[in-house]
CSV table of C-alpha atoms in Angstrom, one decimal:
chain,number,residue,atom,x,y,z
A,109,MET,CA,107.8,88.9,115.0
A,110,HIS,CA,109.5,85.5,115.1
A,111,VAL,CA,109.5,82.3,113.2
A,112,ARG,CA,107.9,79.4,115.1
A,113,HIS,CA,108.4,76.6,112.6
A,114,LEU,CA,110.5,76.0,109.4
A,115,SER,CA,109.8,73.1,107.1
A,116,LEU,CA,111.8,72.1,104.0
A,117,VAL,CA,111.0,69.5,101.3
A,118,ASP,CA,113.7,68.7,98.7
A,119,PHE,CA,115.6,72.0,99.4
A,120,ARG,CA,119.3,71.7,98.8
A,121,SER,CA,120.6,68.6,100.7
A,122,TYR,CA,117.3,67.9,102.6
A,123,GLU,CA,114.7,65.5,101.5
A,124,THR,CA,112.8,66.8,104.5
A,125,ALA,CA,113.6,68.9,107.5
A,126,GLU,CA,111.5,70.3,110.4
A,127,LEU,CA,112.6,72.9,112.9
A,128,GLU,CA,110.6,74.1,115.9
A,129,LEU,CA,112.0,77.5,116.7
A,130,THR,CA,111.5,79.9,119.6
A,131,PRO,CA,112.3,83.5,120.3
A,132,GLY,CA,115.8,84.2,121.5
A,133,VAL,CA,119.0,82.6,120.3
A,134,THR,CA,119.1,79.4,118.4
A,135,ALA,CA,122.4,77.9,117.3
A,136,LEU,CA,122.7,75.4,114.4
A,137,VAL,CA,126.0,73.5,115.1
A,138,GLY,CA,127.7,70.9,112.9
A,139,PRO,CA,130.8,70.3,110.7
A,140,ASN,CA,131.0,72.1,107.4
A,141,GLY,CA,129.1,70.6,104.5
A,142,GLN,CA,126.3,69.2,106.7
A,143,GLY,CA,123.6,71.6,105.7
A,144,LYS,CA,123.5,74.3,108.4
A,145,THR,CA,123.6,77.2,105.9
A,146,ASN,CA,120.9,75.4,103.8
A,147,LEU,CA,118.5,75.9,106.7
A,148,VAL,CA,119.0,79.6,107.1
A,149,GLU,CA,119.3,80.1,103.3
A,150,ALA,CA,115.7,78.7,103.0
A,151,LEU,CA,114.4,81.2,105.6
A,152,GLY,CA,116.2,84.0,103.8
A,153,TYR,CA,114.7,82.9,100.5
A,154,LEU,CA,111.2,83.2,102.0
A,155,ALA,CA,112.0,86.7,103.1
A,156,THR,CA,113.7,88.0,99.9
A,157,LEU,CA,112.8,85.5,97.1
A,158,GLY,CA,116.5,85.2,96.6
A,159,SER,CA,119.5,83.3,97.9
A,160,HIS,CA,122.6,85.0,99.4
A,161,ARG,CA,124.7,82.2,97.9
A,162,VAL,CA,123.6,81.7,94.3
A,163,ALA,CA,121.8,83.7,91.6
A,164,LEU,CA,119.8,80.9,90.1
A,165,ASP,CA,117.1,78.6,91.6
A,166,ALA,CA,118.3,75.3,90.2
A,167,PRO,CA,121.0,74.7,92.9
A,168,LEU,CA,118.3,75.1,95.6
A,169,VAL,CA,116.4,71.9,94.5
A,170,ARG,CA,117.7,68.6,95.8
A,171,SER,CA,119.4,66.4,93.1
A,172,GLY,CA,116.8,64.2,91.5
A,173,ALA,CA,113.8,66.3,92.6
A,174,ASP,CA,111.7,68.5,90.4
A,175,ARG,CA,110.9,71.2,92.9
A,176,ALA,CA,111.6,72.4,96.4
A,177,VAL,CA,109.1,73.6,99.0
A,178,VAL,CA,109.9,75.9,101.9
A,179,ARG,CA,107.2,76.6,104.6
A,180,ALA,CA,107.2,78.7,107.7
A,181,VAL,CA,104.9,79.6,110.5
A,182,VAL,CA,105.4,83.2,111.5
A,183,VAL,CA,104.2,84.7,114.7
A,184,ARG,CA,103.2,88.3,114.4
A,185,ASP,CA,101.3,90.1,117.1
A,186,ASP,CA,100.5,86.7,118.8
A,187,ARG,CA,98.9,85.5,115.5
A,188,ASP,CA,100.2,82.6,113.4
A,189,ILE,CA,100.7,83.3,109.7
A,190,ASN,CA,101.5,80.3,107.3
A,191,VAL,CA,103.7,81.1,104.3
A,192,GLU,CA,104.8,78.7,101.6
A,193,LEU,CA,107.0,78.9,98.5
A,194,GLU,CA,107.3,76.3,95.8
A,195,ILE,CA,110.6,76.6,93.8
A,196,THR,CA,110.5,75.0,90.4
A,197,PRO,CA,113.6,75.8,88.2
A,198,GLY,CA,112.7,76.8,84.7
A,199,LYS,CA,109.1,77.6,85.7
A,200,ALA,CA,107.3,80.3,87.6
A,201,ASN,CA,107.6,79.8,91.4
A,202,ARG,CA,104.3,79.6,93.3
A,203,ALA,CA,103.4,80.9,96.8
A,204,ARG,CA,100.7,80.5,99.4
A,205,LEU,CA,99.9,82.8,102.2
A,206,GLY,CA,97.6,81.8,105.0
A,207,GLY,CA,96.9,78.6,103.1
A,208,SER,CA,95.6,80.4,100.0
A,209,PRO,CA,97.5,80.8,96.7
A,210,VAL,CA,98.7,84.3,95.8
A,211,PRO,CA,98.9,85.6,92.2
A,212,ARG,CA,102.6,86.3,92.4
A,213,PRO,CA,105.4,85.1,94.8
A,214,ARG,CA,106.2,88.7,95.6
A,215,GLU,CA,102.8,88.9,97.4
A,216,ILE,CA,104.5,87.2,100.3
A,217,LEU,CA,107.2,89.7,100.7
A,218,GLY,CA,107.1,91.3,104.1
A,219,THR,CA,105.6,88.3,105.8
A,220,VAL,CA,109.0,87.1,106.9
A,221,ARG,CA,111.7,89.8,107.5
A,222,THR,CA,115.3,88.8,108.0
A,223,VAL,CA,118.7,90.4,108.2
A,224,LEU,CA,121.3,87.8,107.2
A,225,PHE,CA,125.0,88.3,107.7
A,226,ALA,CA,127.4,85.8,106.1
A,227,PRO,CA,131.1,85.7,105.1
A,228,GLU,CA,129.9,86.6,101.5
A,229,ASP,CA,129.0,90.0,102.8
A,230,LEU,CA,132.6,91.1,102.5
A,231,ALA,CA,131.9,91.5,98.8
A,232,ILE,CA,129.6,94.4,99.7
A,233,VAL,CA,132.7,96.3,100.8
A,234,LYS,CA,135.3,94.9,98.6
A,235,GLY,CA,133.4,93.7,95.5
A,236,ASP,CA,131.8,95.2,92.4
A,237,PRO,CA,129.1,97.9,92.5
A,238,SER,CA,126.5,95.3,91.8
A,239,GLU,CA,127.0,93.9,95.3
A,240,ARG,CA,126.3,97.3,96.9
A,241,ARG,CA,123.3,97.9,94.6
A,242,ARG,CA,121.9,94.5,95.6
A,243,TYR,CA,122.3,95.4,99.3
A,244,LEU,CA,120.3,98.6,98.8
A,245,ASP,CA,117.6,97.1,96.7
A,246,GLU,CA,117.0,94.1,98.9
A,247,LEU,CA,116.7,96.3,102.0
A,248,LEU,CA,114.4,98.7,100.1
A,249,VAL,CA,112.1,95.8,99.3
A,250,ALA,CA,112.3,94.5,102.9
A,251,ARG,CA,111.1,97.9,104.1
A,252,PHE,CA,108.5,98.5,101.4
A,253,PRO,CA,107.6,95.4,99.5
A,254,ARG,CA,106.0,97.5,96.7
A,255,TYR,CA,109.5,98.2,95.4
A,256,ALA,CA,109.7,94.6,94.3
A,257,ALA,CA,107.4,95.6,91.4
A,258,VAL,CA,109.5,98.7,90.8
A,259,ARG,CA,112.7,96.6,90.5
A,260,ALA,CA,110.9,94.2,88.2
A,261,ASP,CA,109.6,97.0,86.0
A,262,TYR,CA,113.1,98.6,85.7
A,263,ASP,CA,114.8,95.2,84.9
A,264,ARG,CA,112.2,94.4,82.3
A,265,VAL,CA,112.6,97.8,80.6
A,266,LEU,CA,116.3,97.6,80.7
A,267,LYS,CA,116.4,94.2,79.2
A,268,GLN,CA,114.0,95.3,76.3
A,269,ARG,CA,116.0,98.5,75.7
A,270,ASN,CA,119.3,96.7,75.6
A,271,ALA,CA,118.0,94.2,73.1
A,272,LEU,CA,116.7,97.1,70.9
A,273,LEU,CA,120.1,98.9,71.2
A,274,LYS,CA,121.9,95.8,70.2
A,275,SER,CA,119.7,95.4,67.1
A,276,ALA,CA,120.0,99.1,66.3
A,277,SER,CA,123.7,99.0,66.7
A,278,ALA,CA,123.9,96.1,64.2
A,279,ALA,CA,121.6,97.9,61.8
A,280,ARG,CA,123.6,101.1,62.0
A,281,ARG,CA,126.8,99.3,60.9
A,282,GLN,CA,124.9,97.8,58.0
A,283,GLY,CA,123.1,101.0,57.0
A,284,GLY,CA,119.5,101.1,55.6
A,285,SER,CA,116.1,102.4,56.6
A,286,ALA,CA,115.7,100.1,59.6
A,287,GLN,CA,117.7,102.5,61.7
A,288,MET,CA,115.0,105.2,61.7
A,289,SER,CA,112.2,102.9,62.8
A,290,MET,CA,114.4,101.5,65.6
A,291,ARG,CA,115.2,105.0,66.7
A,292,GLY,CA,111.5,105.8,67.0
A,293,THR,CA,110.9,102.7,69.1
A,294,LEU,CA,113.9,103.5,71.2
A,295,ASP,CA,112.3,106.9,72.1
A,296,VAL,CA,109.4,105.0,73.6
A,297,TRP,CA,111.7,102.8,75.7
A,298,ASP,CA,113.7,105.9,76.8
A,299,ALA,CA,110.6,107.2,78.4
A,300,HIS,CA,109.8,103.9,80.1
A,301,LEU,CA,113.4,103.8,81.4
A,302,ALA,CA,113.2,107.3,82.8
A,303,THR,CA,109.9,106.6,84.6
A,304,ALA,CA,111.0,103.2,86.1
A,305,GLY,CA,114.5,104.4,86.9
A,306,ALA,CA,113.3,107.5,88.7
A,307,ALA,CA,111.1,105.4,91.0
A,308,LEU,CA,114.0,103.2,91.9
A,309,LEU,CA,116.4,106.2,92.3
A,310,ALA,CA,114.0,107.9,94.7
A,311,GLY,CA,113.7,104.9,96.9
A,312,ARG,CA,117.5,104.4,97.0
A,313,HIS,CA,118.1,108.0,97.9
A,314,GLU,CA,115.6,108.0,100.8
A,315,LEU,CA,117.1,104.7,102.0
A,316,VAL,CA,120.7,106.0,102.0
A,317,GLU,CA,119.6,109.1,103.9
A,318,ALA,CA,118.0,106.9,106.6
A,319,LEU,CA,120.9,104.4,106.7
A,320,ARG,CA,123.8,106.9,106.9
A,321,PRO,CA,123.6,107.7,110.7
A,322,LEU,CA,122.8,104.1,111.5
A,323,LEU,CA,125.9,102.8,109.7
A,324,ASP,CA,128.1,105.3,111.6
A,325,LYS,CA,126.6,104.2,114.9
A,326,ALA,CA,126.9,100.5,114.1
A,327,TYR,CA,130.4,100.7,112.8
A,328,THR,CA,131.5,102.7,115.8
A,329,ALA,CA,130.0,100.0,118.1
A,330,VAL,CA,131.5,97.0,116.2
A,331,SER,CA,135.0,98.6,115.9
A,332,ARG,CA,134.9,100.0,119.5
A,333,GLY,CA,135.4,103.6,118.5
A,334,GLY,CA,136.7,103.4,114.9
A,335,GLY,CA,135.3,105.5,112.1
A,336,PRO,CA,133.5,107.7,111.2
A,337,ALA,CA,131.9,105.5,108.7
A,338,GLY,CA,129.8,107.0,105.9
A,339,MET,CA,128.0,106.2,102.6
A,340,THR,CA,127.3,108.3,99.5
A,341,TYR,CA,125.2,107.4,96.6
A,342,LYS,CA,127.1,107.8,93.3
A,343,SER,CA,124.8,108.2,90.4
A,344,SER,CA,125.3,108.5,86.6
A,345,LEU,CA,123.2,111.7,87.0
A,346,ASP,CA,124.4,115.0,88.3
A,347,GLU,CA,125.0,115.0,92.0
A,348,ASP,CA,122.6,117.9,92.6
A,349,VAL,CA,119.8,116.1,90.9
A,350,VAL,CA,120.2,112.7,92.5
A,351,ALA,CA,120.1,114.3,95.9
A,352,THR,CA,116.3,114.7,95.5
A,353,SER,CA,113.6,112.1,95.9
A,354,ASP,CA,111.3,114.0,93.6
A,355,ARG,CA,110.4,111.4,90.9
A,356,ASP,CA,109.4,113.9,88.3
A,357,LEU,CA,112.8,115.7,88.5
A,358,LEU,CA,114.6,112.4,88.5
A,359,ALA,CA,112.7,111.2,85.5
A,360,ALA,CA,113.5,114.4,83.6
A,361,ALA,CA,117.1,114.2,84.5
A,362,LEU,CA,117.4,110.6,83.6
A,363,GLY,CA,115.6,111.2,80.2
A,364,SER,CA,118.1,114.0,79.5
A,365,ALA,CA,121.1,111.9,80.4
A,366,VAL,CA,119.9,109.0,78.2
A,367,ALA,CA,119.5,111.4,75.3
A,368,ALA,CA,123.0,112.8,75.8
A,369,VAL,CA,124.6,109.4,75.4
A,370,ARG,CA,122.3,108.1,72.6
A,371,GLU,CA,125.0,108.0,70.0
A,372,GLN,CA,127.5,106.2,72.3
A,373,GLU,CA,124.8,103.7,73.2
A,374,LEU,CA,124.1,103.0,69.6
A,375,ASP,CA,127.8,102.4,69.0
A,376,ARG,CA,128.1,100.0,72.0
A,377,GLY,CA,124.6,98.4,71.9
A,378,ILE,CA,124.0,98.8,75.7
A,379,THR,CA,122.3,101.3,78.1
A,380,LEU,CA,125.0,103.5,79.6
A,381,VAL,CA,123.1,105.5,82.3
A,382,GLY,CA,120.6,104.6,84.9
A,383,PRO,CA,120.3,103.0,88.4
A,384,HIS,CA,122.0,99.8,87.0
A,385,ARG,CA,125.2,101.7,86.6
A,386,ASP,CA,125.2,103.4,90.0
A,387,ASP,CA,127.3,102.7,93.1
A,388,LEU,CA,127.2,103.1,96.9
A,389,VAL,CA,130.5,104.6,98.0
A,390,LEU,CA,131.4,103.4,101.5
A,391,SER,CA,133.9,105.4,103.4
A,392,LEU,CA,136.0,105.4,106.6
A,393,GLY,CA,137.0,108.9,107.5
A,394,ASP,CA,137.8,110.7,104.3
A,395,ARG,CA,138.9,107.6,102.4
A,396,PRO,CA,136.8,105.0,100.4
A,397,ALA,CA,136.6,101.7,102.3
A,398,LYS,CA,137.2,99.8,99.1
A,399,GLY,CA,140.9,99.6,98.4
A,400,TYR,CA,141.9,101.4,101.7
A,401,ALA,CA,140.2,99.5,104.5
A,402,SER,CA,142.1,96.7,106.2
A,403,HIS,CA,140.7,93.2,106.4
A,404,GLY,CA,139.4,93.9,110.0
A,405,GLU,CA,138.0,97.2,109.0
A,406,SER,CA,136.2,95.6,106.0
A,407,TRP,CA,134.6,93.0,108.3
A,408,SER,CA,133.5,95.8,110.7
A,409,MET,CA,132.0,97.7,107.7
A,410,ALA,CA,130.1,94.7,106.5
A,411,LEU,CA,128.8,94.0,110.0
A,412,GLY,CA,127.9,97.7,110.3
A,413,LEU,CA,125.9,97.6,107.1
A,414,ARG,CA,123.9,94.6,108.3
A,415,LEU,CA,123.3,96.0,111.8
A,416,ALA,CA,122.3,99.3,110.3
A,417,ALA,CA,119.7,97.5,108.1
A,418,TYR,CA,118.5,95.6,111.2
A,419,ASP,CA,118.1,98.9,113.2
A,420,LEU,CA,116.2,100.5,110.3
A,421,LEU,CA,113.8,97.6,109.9
A,422,ARG,CA,113.3,97.4,113.7
A,423,ALA,CA,112.5,101.1,113.8
A,424,ASP,CA,109.8,100.5,111.1
A,425,GLY,CA,108.0,98.2,113.5
A,426,GLY,CA,108.8,94.6,114.6
A,427,ASP,CA,112.2,93.0,115.0
A,428,PRO,CA,113.4,91.1,111.9
A,429,VAL,CA,114.9,87.7,112.4
A,430,LEU,CA,118.7,88.2,112.7
A,431,ILE,CA,120.7,85.4,111.0
A,432,LEU,CA,124.5,85.1,111.5
A,433,ASP,CA,125.7,82.4,109.1
A,434,ASP,CA,129.2,81.1,110.1
A,435,VAL,CA,130.3,84.6,111.1
A,436,PHE,CA,131.9,84.2,114.5
A,437,ALA,CA,134.7,81.9,113.3
A,438,GLU,CA,135.8,84.7,110.9
A,439,LEU,CA,136.1,87.3,113.7
A,440,ASP,CA,138.8,88.1,116.2
A,441,ASP,CA,137.9,87.9,119.9
A,442,SER,CA,137.2,91.6,120.2
A,443,ARG,CA,134.8,91.8,117.3
A,444,ARG,CA,133.2,88.5,118.3
A,445,GLU,CA,132.4,89.7,121.8
A,446,GLN,CA,131.2,93.1,120.6
A,447,LEU,CA,128.9,91.5,118.0
A,448,ALA,CA,127.5,89.1,120.6
A,449,GLU,CA,126.7,92.1,122.8
A,450,LEU,CA,125.0,94.0,120.0
A,451,VAL,CA,122.8,91.1,118.8
A,452,ALA,CA,121.8,89.6,122.1
A,453,PRO,CA,118.7,91.9,122.6
A,454,ALA,CA,117.2,90.8,119.3
A,455,GLU,CA,113.8,89.0,119.4
A,456,GLN,CA,115.1,86.1,117.4
A,457,VAL,CA,118.7,85.2,116.4
A,458,LEU,CA,119.7,82.2,114.3
A,459,ILE,CA,123.4,81.3,114.4
A,460,THR,CA,125.3,78.7,112.4
A,461,ALA,CA,128.7,77.4,113.6
A,462,ALA,CA,131.0,74.6,112.8
A,463,VAL,CA,131.7,74.0,116.5
A,464,ALA,CA,129.8,75.0,119.6
A,465,GLY,CA,132.8,76.9,120.9
A,466,ASP,CA,132.4,79.4,118.1
A,467,VAL,CA,129.2,80.7,119.7
A,468,PRO,CA,129.9,83.2,122.5
A,469,GLU,CA,128.7,82.1,125.9
A,470,SER,CA,126.7,85.3,126.1
A,471,LEU,CA,124.5,83.9,123.3
A,472,ALA,CA,123.5,80.7,125.1
A,473,GLY,CA,120.1,79.4,124.0
A,474,ALA,CA,118.5,76.6,122.0
A,475,ARG,CA,120.8,74.4,120.0
A,476,PHE,CA,120.4,72.0,117.1
A,477,ASP,CA,123.1,69.6,116.0
A,478,VAL,CA,123.2,69.3,112.2
A,479,ALA,CA,124.9,66.2,110.7
A,480,GLY,CA,124.3,63.5,108.2
A,481,GLY,CA,121.1,65.1,106.9
A,482,ALA,CA,119.5,65.2,110.3
A,483,VAL,CA,118.7,68.2,112.5
A,484,THR,CA,118.4,67.2,116.2
A,485,ARG,CA,117.6,69.5,119.1
A,486,VAL,CA,120.0,68.9,121.9
A,487,ARG,CA,119.2,71.9,124.2
């Protein structure tokens, strides 16, 4: 798989932009602030329905415009597939696949598959657990797009349950009969949370098992022999339970865990157990990477996580597009050359760089200059 054409309308800084792409390496070169990252962000959004830079859609639409449109032509098995996404802040986004509208934007997931590495990825290693949960869940959806619905179901249930807990907590402080009716409704949402949460937990568990050896291999390659690197899923459930992917067992365990903390939840007005409270513990040797890894080791871990994701998606069938957003300038010479060696065989690689010299010579290929709102092919 590769992307043959990328088209933007009112996306970020671009009124319009058109890129004809080819397999192999393509470098987008230009000073900072000229829109290089906007281009790869648009492609990443088509792949994940999310941005690696912002949580909301509003910043993605050019100032003064009502909506943004991102289109791509994807070549898969020598066949062109047209995919389009219309981004309208405050309203439901709309998507088209093969020229025809689809009921929900998530229907296009899997058409474009990308693995994007950017400086922000250091947060996966050094940041809050939410960063590591996002890494897992986005990769889970990239492998199996059906998990987009699983995530949406869990998020909906969690939101509804938290709203009910907040109301029940207030009623509890005030006293009165409203408490009992709310507790009955809460039982219903407990069951929904257990079912939706079990499906997400099962997917995460299977994903971590598949990723673990690939992370160690990638980290060893990037760091030239460092490691071993590992990952462990840390759940709010008992360790022996979460080690299974049996959804019925997980649902029962999650239901029991929720029941055990019911009084605490009513006091605090928030859901205290479930996949939204879990973490992915990354380790180097017998120590957790967070808090112990050096800056260079953290970079290697972040690179290892993305390369492991790439290897996993590739093993599923078809190379994803590998995107390296302003990465080489952040690496020392050793890691720069090692990364170049590792990514060179990929079917399609997109690189952004402030200066051409940041792109290793071993990754010579097509080049676009990006400046002043224009994207010009120079090689």
